[in-house]
């Protein structure tokens, strides 16, 4: 683990090239603020956004002022047809997806064929996302990560708060190993550690649910990118709400994967942590 003062955010990609080459962008939008942030960036950069929203998932504000459709998650046939009609070749998956209602998961023929041929029924989220990417690319679409458009959202390396994480280095190292283990197994991305013990592991309910259930005073949250993660799909994310939930549990701090995770509302989150004398640090893995 390498701890230091936070430095300039690294994107690892030439986002300028991506922004210059793309004129139309299909945005598969889940919930939360990320889709709207990307839409705003596109509008300022001369890229026309086209939004695919999902019933019961996508916030209504996401659709304001943009071309869009709203449909079931499993209606891939009509989604692809609409994207071809708009002459879209580039796309981004972004935003949180809650466990969908059964009605929205009844597959159309295109979706059913995908699941049957890819054999992903019993596999984890990462396997399904990768298979979905392959299916789209075969049909002529190119997928991008949001960090290629908004590299400033990537977590910087080093300590971002007034409080140092140095005294927690042993727990951070343990947390990195444990989070990488559950990530490799495609279970989750985050763990809770306290005094040399892993006291909680993320499941499909998500990071904030883990903290609310098992977070306790003096513990730390460690969240890292899965070793096999396609970084254009589902980068680990923290934000103001994650920090707030940790502080409600009187936790000591947060360590998150530098350059391989998204950190939303960084300034507000760091200020809040400083008020409660907690640390936030971006770590190498």
CSV table of C-alpha atoms in Angstrom, one decimal:
chain,number,residue,atom,x,y,z
A,1,UNK,CA,0.0,0.0,0.0
A,2,UNK,CA,1.4,3.4,-0.9
A,3,UNK,CA,0.1,6.3,1.1
A,4,UNK,CA,0.9,10.0,0.2
A,5,UNK,CA,-0.7,13.4,-0.2
A,6,UNK,CA,-3.3,13.3,-3.0
A,7,UNK,CA,-1.9,14.3,-6.4
A,8,UNK,CA,-3.4,15.1,-9.8
A,9,UNK,CA,-6.0,12.6,-10.9
A,10,UNK,CA,-4.8,10.2,-13.5
A,11,UNK,CA,-7.1,9.0,-16.2
A,12,UNK,CA,-4.9,6.4,-17.9
A,13,UNK,CA,-6.5,7.3,-21.2
A,14,UNK,CA,-6.4,10.1,-23.7
A,15,UNK,CA,-9.9,11.4,-23.2
A,16,UNK,CA,-9.4,14.2,-25.7
A,17,UNK,CA,-9.1,11.7,-28.5
A,18,UNK,CA,-12.2,9.9,-27.4
A,19,UNK,CA,-14.2,13.2,-27.3
A,20,UNK,CA,-12.9,14.3,-30.7
A,21,UNK,CA,-13.8,11.0,-32.5
A,22,UNK,CA,-17.3,10.5,-31.1
A,23,UNK,CA,-20.2,12.6,-32.4
A,24,UNK,CA,-23.1,10.5,-31.1
A,25,UNK,CA,-23.1,8.5,-27.9
A,26,UNK,CA,-25.7,6.0,-26.7
A,27,UNK,CA,-26.0,6.1,-22.9
A,28,UNK,CA,-27.5,3.0,-21.2
A,29,UNK,CA,-28.6,4.8,-18.0
A,30,UNK,CA,-29.2,3.4,-14.6
A,31,UNK,CA,-30.1,5.5,-11.5
A,32,UNK,CA,-28.1,8.1,-9.7
A,33,UNK,CA,-26.3,11.2,-10.9
A,34,UNK,CA,-23.7,9.7,-13.2
A,35,UNK,CA,-25.8,9.5,-16.4
A,36,UNK,CA,-26.7,13.2,-16.0
A,37,UNK,CA,-23.1,14.2,-15.5
A,38,UNK,CA,-22.2,12.4,-18.7
A,39,UNK,CA,-25.1,13.9,-20.6
A,40,UNK,CA,-24.0,17.4,-19.5
A,41,UNK,CA,-20.4,16.7,-20.6
A,42,UNK,CA,-21.5,15.5,-24.0
A,43,UNK,CA,-23.6,18.6,-24.6
A,44,UNK,CA,-20.7,20.8,-23.7
A,45,UNK,CA,-18.3,18.8,-25.9
A,46,UNK,CA,-20.3,18.7,-29.2
A,47,UNK,CA,-21.4,15.1,-28.7
A,48,UNK,CA,-25.1,14.3,-29.1
A,49,UNK,CA,-26.3,12.0,-26.3
A,50,UNK,CA,-29.0,9.4,-26.9
A,51,UNK,CA,-30.4,7.8,-23.7
A,52,UNK,CA,-31.7,4.3,-23.1
A,53,UNK,CA,-33.5,4.4,-19.8
A,54,UNK,CA,-35.1,1.5,-17.9
A,55,UNK,CA,-38.4,1.2,-16.2
A,56,UNK,CA,-38.1,1.6,-12.5
A,57,UNK,CA,-34.4,2.2,-12.7
A,58,UNK,CA,-33.5,5.5,-14.5
A,59,UNK,CA,-34.2,8.8,-12.7
A,60,UNK,CA,-36.7,10.9,-14.7
A,61,UNK,CA,-34.3,13.9,-14.7
A,62,UNK,CA,-32.0,11.9,-16.9
A,63,UNK,CA,-34.3,12.3,-19.8
A,64,UNK,CA,-34.7,16.0,-19.8
A,65,UNK,CA,-33.7,17.7,-23.0
A,66,UNK,CA,-32.3,14.6,-24.7
A,67,UNK,CA,-33.4,12.1,-27.3
A,68,UNK,CA,-34.4,8.9,-25.4
A,69,UNK,CA,-36.4,5.8,-25.1
A,70,UNK,CA,-37.6,4.1,-21.9
A,71,UNK,CA,-38.0,0.4,-21.9
A,72,UNK,CA,-37.6,-2.9,-20.0
A,73,UNK,CA,-34.1,-4.1,-19.2
A,74,UNK,CA,-34.7,-7.3,-21.1
A,75,UNK,CA,-36.0,-5.7,-24.3
A,76,UNK,CA,-32.6,-5.8,-26.2
A,77,UNK,CA,-34.2,-6.2,-29.6
A,78,UNK,CA,-36.1,-3.0,-29.6
A,79,UNK,CA,-33.2,-1.1,-27.9
A,80,UNK,CA,-30.7,-2.2,-30.6
A,81,UNK,CA,-33.2,-1.4,-33.3
A,82,UNK,CA,-33.6,2.2,-31.9
A,83,UNK,CA,-29.9,2.7,-31.7
A,84,UNK,CA,-29.4,1.6,-35.3
A,85,UNK,CA,-32.1,4.0,-36.4
A,86,UNK,CA,-30.3,6.8,-34.7
A,87,UNK,CA,-27.0,5.7,-36.4
A,88,UNK,CA,-25.3,5.3,-33.0
A,89,UNK,CA,-22.0,3.3,-32.9
A,90,UNK,CA,-20.6,4.2,-29.5
A,91,UNK,CA,-22.1,3.6,-26.1
A,92,UNK,CA,-21.6,3.8,-22.3
A,93,UNK,CA,-23.2,1.7,-19.5
A,94,UNK,CA,-23.5,3.9,-16.4
A,95,UNK,CA,-25.6,4.3,-13.3
A,96,UNK,CA,-26.9,2.0,-10.6
A,97,UNK,CA,-29.2,-0.9,-11.4
A,98,UNK,CA,-31.4,-2.2,-8.7
A,99,UNK,CA,-32.7,-5.7,-8.6
A,100,UNK,CA,-35.4,-5.5,-11.3
A,101,UNK,CA,-39.0,-6.6,-11.0
A,102,UNK,CA,-39.8,-9.9,-12.6
A,103,UNK,CA,-42.0,-8.3,-15.3
A,104,UNK,CA,-39.2,-6.2,-16.6
A,105,UNK,CA,-37.0,-9.3,-16.9
A,106,UNK,CA,-39.2,-11.3,-19.2
A,107,UNK,CA,-36.8,-11.5,-22.2
A,108,UNK,CA,-37.7,-10.7,-25.8
A,109,UNK,CA,-36.3,-13.1,-28.5
A,110,UNK,CA,-33.0,-11.2,-28.8
A,111,UNK,CA,-32.4,-11.3,-25.1
A,112,UNK,CA,-33.4,-14.9,-24.7
A,113,UNK,CA,-31.0,-15.9,-27.5
A,114,UNK,CA,-28.2,-14.1,-25.8
A,115,UNK,CA,-28.7,-15.8,-22.5
A,116,UNK,CA,-29.0,-19.3,-24.1
A,117,UNK,CA,-26.0,-19.0,-26.3
A,118,UNK,CA,-23.7,-17.3,-23.7
A,119,UNK,CA,-24.7,-19.6,-20.9
A,120,UNK,CA,-24.5,-16.8,-18.2
A,121,UNK,CA,-27.6,-17.7,-16.2
A,122,UNK,CA,-25.7,-18.9,-13.2
A,123,UNK,CA,-22.6,-16.6,-13.4
A,124,UNK,CA,-21.8,-13.4,-11.7
A,125,UNK,CA,-22.4,-9.8,-12.6
A,126,UNK,CA,-18.9,-9.4,-14.2
A,127,UNK,CA,-19.5,-12.4,-16.5
A,128,UNK,CA,-22.9,-11.1,-17.6
A,129,UNK,CA,-21.5,-7.6,-18.4
A,130,UNK,CA,-18.6,-9.0,-20.4
A,131,UNK,CA,-20.9,-11.3,-22.3
A,132,UNK,CA,-23.2,-8.3,-23.0
A,133,UNK,CA,-20.3,-6.3,-24.2
A,134,UNK,CA,-19.3,-9.1,-26.6
A,135,UNK,CA,-22.8,-9.3,-27.9
A,136,UNK,CA,-23.0,-5.6,-28.6
A,137,UNK,CA,-19.5,-5.4,-30.3
A,138,UNK,CA,-20.4,-8.3,-32.6
A,139,UNK,CA,-23.3,-6.1,-33.7
A,140,UNK,CA,-21.0,-3.2,-34.5
A,141,UNK,CA,-21.2,-1.1,-31.3
A,142,UNK,CA,-18.1,0.1,-29.4
A,143,UNK,CA,-18.4,0.4,-25.6
A,144,UNK,CA,-16.5,3.0,-23.5
A,145,UNK,CA,-16.0,3.7,-19.8
A,146,UNK,CA,-17.3,7.0,-18.4
A,147,UNK,CA,-13.7,7.7,-17.2
A,148,UNK,CA,-12.8,8.3,-20.9
A,149,UNK,CA,-15.1,11.3,-20.9
A,150,UNK,CA,-14.8,12.4,-17.3
A,151,UNK,CA,-11.4,11.4,-16.1
A,152,UNK,CA,-11.7,13.8,-13.2
A,153,UNK,CA,-14.1,11.4,-11.6
A,154,UNK,CA,-11.4,8.8,-11.0
A,155,UNK,CA,-10.1,8.5,-7.5
A,156,UNK,CA,-6.7,10.2,-7.0
A,157,UNK,CA,-3.9,8.4,-5.3
A,158,UNK,CA,-3.0,9.4,-1.8
A,159,UNK,CA,-4.6,10.9,1.3
A,160,UNK,CA,-7.3,13.4,0.5
A,161,UNK,CA,-8.3,14.3,4.1
A,162,UNK,CA,-6.6,16.1,7.0
A,163,UNK,CA,-6.5,12.8,8.9
A,164,UNK,CA,-3.7,10.4,7.8
A,165,UNK,CA,-4.4,6.7,7.1
A,166,UNK,CA,-0.8,5.7,8.1
A,167,UNK,CA,-1.8,4.0,11.4
A,168,UNK,CA,-4.4,1.9,9.5
A,169,UNK,CA,-1.9,0.6,6.9
A,170,UNK,CA,-2.1,-3.0,8.2
A,171,UNK,CA,-5.9,-3.1,8.0
A,172,UNK,CA,-5.8,-1.5,4.6
A,173,UNK,CA,-3.5,-4.2,3.3
A,174,UNK,CA,-5.7,-6.8,4.7
A,175,UNK,CA,-8.8,-5.1,3.2
A,176,UNK,CA,-7.1,-5.0,-0.2
A,177,UNK,CA,-6.4,-8.7,-0.1
A,178,UNK,CA,-9.9,-9.6,1.1
A,179,UNK,CA,-11.7,-7.3,-1.4
A,180,UNK,CA,-9.6,-8.6,-4.3
A,181,UNK,CA,-10.5,-12.2,-3.2
A,182,UNK,CA,-14.3,-11.5,-3.3
A,183,UNK,CA,-13.8,-9.6,-6.5
A,184,UNK,CA,-12.0,-12.5,-8.2
A,185,UNK,CA,-15.0,-14.7,-7.1
A,186,UNK,CA,-17.3,-12.1,-8.7
A,187,UNK,CA,-19.1,-11.6,-5.4
A,188,UNK,CA,-18.5,-7.9,-4.6
A,189,UNK,CA,-15.9,-5.1,-4.4
A,190,UNK,CA,-15.9,-3.9,-0.7
A,191,UNK,CA,-15.0,-5.2,2.7
A,192,UNK,CA,-15.0,-3.9,6.3
A,193,UNK,CA,-11.9,-4.3,8.4
A,194,UNK,CA,-11.3,-3.6,12.1
A,195,UNK,CA,-8.2,-4.3,14.2
A,196,UNK,CA,-6.8,-7.0,11.9
A,197,UNK,CA,-10.1,-8.8,11.2
A,198,UNK,CA,-12.4,-8.7,8.2
A,199,UNK,CA,-15.8,-8.1,9.8
A,200,UNK,CA,-17.9,-7.8,6.6
A,201,UNK,CA,-17.9,-8.6,2.9
A,202,UNK,CA,-20.1,-7.0,0.2
A,203,UNK,CA,-22.8,-9.0,-1.5
A,204,UNK,CA,-25.3,-8.2,-4.2
A,205,UNK,CA,-27.0,-5.7,-1.9
A,206,UNK,CA,-24.2,-3.2,-2.4
A,207,UNK,CA,-21.6,-1.2,-0.4
A,208,UNK,CA,-24.0,1.0,1.5
A,209,UNK,CA,-26.1,-1.9,2.7
A,210,UNK,CA,-22.9,-3.6,3.9
A,211,UNK,CA,-22.0,-0.5,6.0
A,212,UNK,CA,-25.5,-0.1,7.4
A,213,UNK,CA,-25.6,-3.7,8.5
A,214,UNK,CA,-22.0,-4.4,9.8
A,215,UNK,CA,-20.3,-1.0,10.0
A,216,UNK,CA,-19.0,-0.1,13.5
A,217,UNK,CA,-16.9,2.4,15.3
A,218,UNK,CA,-13.2,2.3,14.4
A,219,UNK,CA,-13.7,0.1,11.3
A,220,UNK,CA,-12.6,1.0,7.8
A,221,UNK,CA,-14.1,0.4,4.4
A,222,UNK,CA,-11.8,-0.9,1.7
A,223,UNK,CA,-13.2,-1.0,-1.9
A,224,UNK,CA,-11.2,-2.1,-4.9
A,225,UNK,CA,-11.8,-3.0,-8.6
A,226,UNK,CA,-12.2,-6.7,-9.3
A,227,UNK,CA,-9.0,-8.2,-10.7
A,228,UNK,CA,-10.8,-9.3,-13.9
A,229,UNK,CA,-13.0,-6.3,-14.2
A,230,UNK,CA,-13.6,-4.8,-17.6
A,231,UNK,CA,-12.8,-1.2,-16.7
A,232,UNK,CA,-15.2,0.2,-19.3
A,233,UNK,CA,-18.0,-1.6,-17.3
A,234,UNK,CA,-19.0,-1.1,-13.6
A,235,UNK,CA,-16.0,0.6,-12.0
A,236,UNK,CA,-16.4,0.6,-8.2
A,237,UNK,CA,-17.9,3.9,-7.0
A,238,UNK,CA,-18.1,5.8,-3.8
A,239,UNK,CA,-19.6,9.2,-3.1
A,240,UNK,CA,-21.1,11.5,-0.5
A,241,UNK,CA,-23.7,9.0,0.6
A,242,UNK,CA,-21.1,6.3,1.2
A,243,UNK,CA,-19.0,8.7,3.3
A,244,UNK,CA,-22.1,9.8,5.2
A,245,UNK,CA,-23.1,6.2,6.0
A,246,UNK,CA,-19.6,5.4,7.2
A,247,UNK,CA,-19.6,8.5,9.5
A,248,UNK,CA,-23.0,7.6,10.9
A,249,UNK,CA,-21.4,4.3,12.0
A,250,UNK,CA,-18.4,6.3,13.5
A,251,UNK,CA,-16.0,4.4,11.2
A,252,UNK,CA,-12.4,5.5,11.0
A,253,UNK,CA,-12.1,5.9,7.3
A,254,UNK,CA,-12.2,4.7,3.7
A,255,UNK,CA,-9.5,3.3,1.4
A,256,UNK,CA,-10.5,3.0,-2.3
A,257,UNK,CA,-8.7,1.9,-5.4
A,258,UNK,CA,-6.8,4.8,-6.9
A,259,UNK,CA,-7.2,5.3,-10.7
A,260,UNK,CA,-9.6,2.3,-10.9
A,261,UNK,CA,-12.7,3.6,-9.1
A,262,UNK,CA,-15.0,6.6,-9.4
A,263,UNK,CA,-15.3,9.1,-6.5
A,264,UNK,CA,-18.4,11.4,-6.9
A,265,UNK,CA,-18.8,14.7,-5.0
A,266,UNK,CA,-15.2,14.5,-4.0
A,267,UNK,CA,-14.9,17.9,-2.4
A,268,UNK,CA,-18.1,17.7,-0.4
A,269,UNK,CA,-17.2,14.1,0.7
A,270,UNK,CA,-13.7,15.1,1.9
A,271,UNK,CA,-15.0,18.1,3.7
A,272,UNK,CA,-17.6,16.0,5.5
A,273,UNK,CA,-14.9,13.4,6.5
A,274,UNK,CA,-12.7,16.2,7.8
A,275,UNK,CA,-15.5,17.5,10.0
A,276,UNK,CA,-15.6,14.0,11.7
A,277,UNK,CA,-11.9,13.4,11.7
A,278,UNK,CA,-12.1,10.4,9.3
A,279,UNK,CA,-9.7,9.6,6.5
A,280,UNK,CA,-10.2,9.0,2.8
A,281,UNK,CA,-7.3,7.6,0.9
A,282,UNK,CA,-6.7,6.4,-2.7
A,283,UNK,CA,-4.5,3.3,-2.7
A,284,UNK,CA,-2.6,1.4,-5.3
A,285,UNK,CA,-3.4,-2.3,-5.7
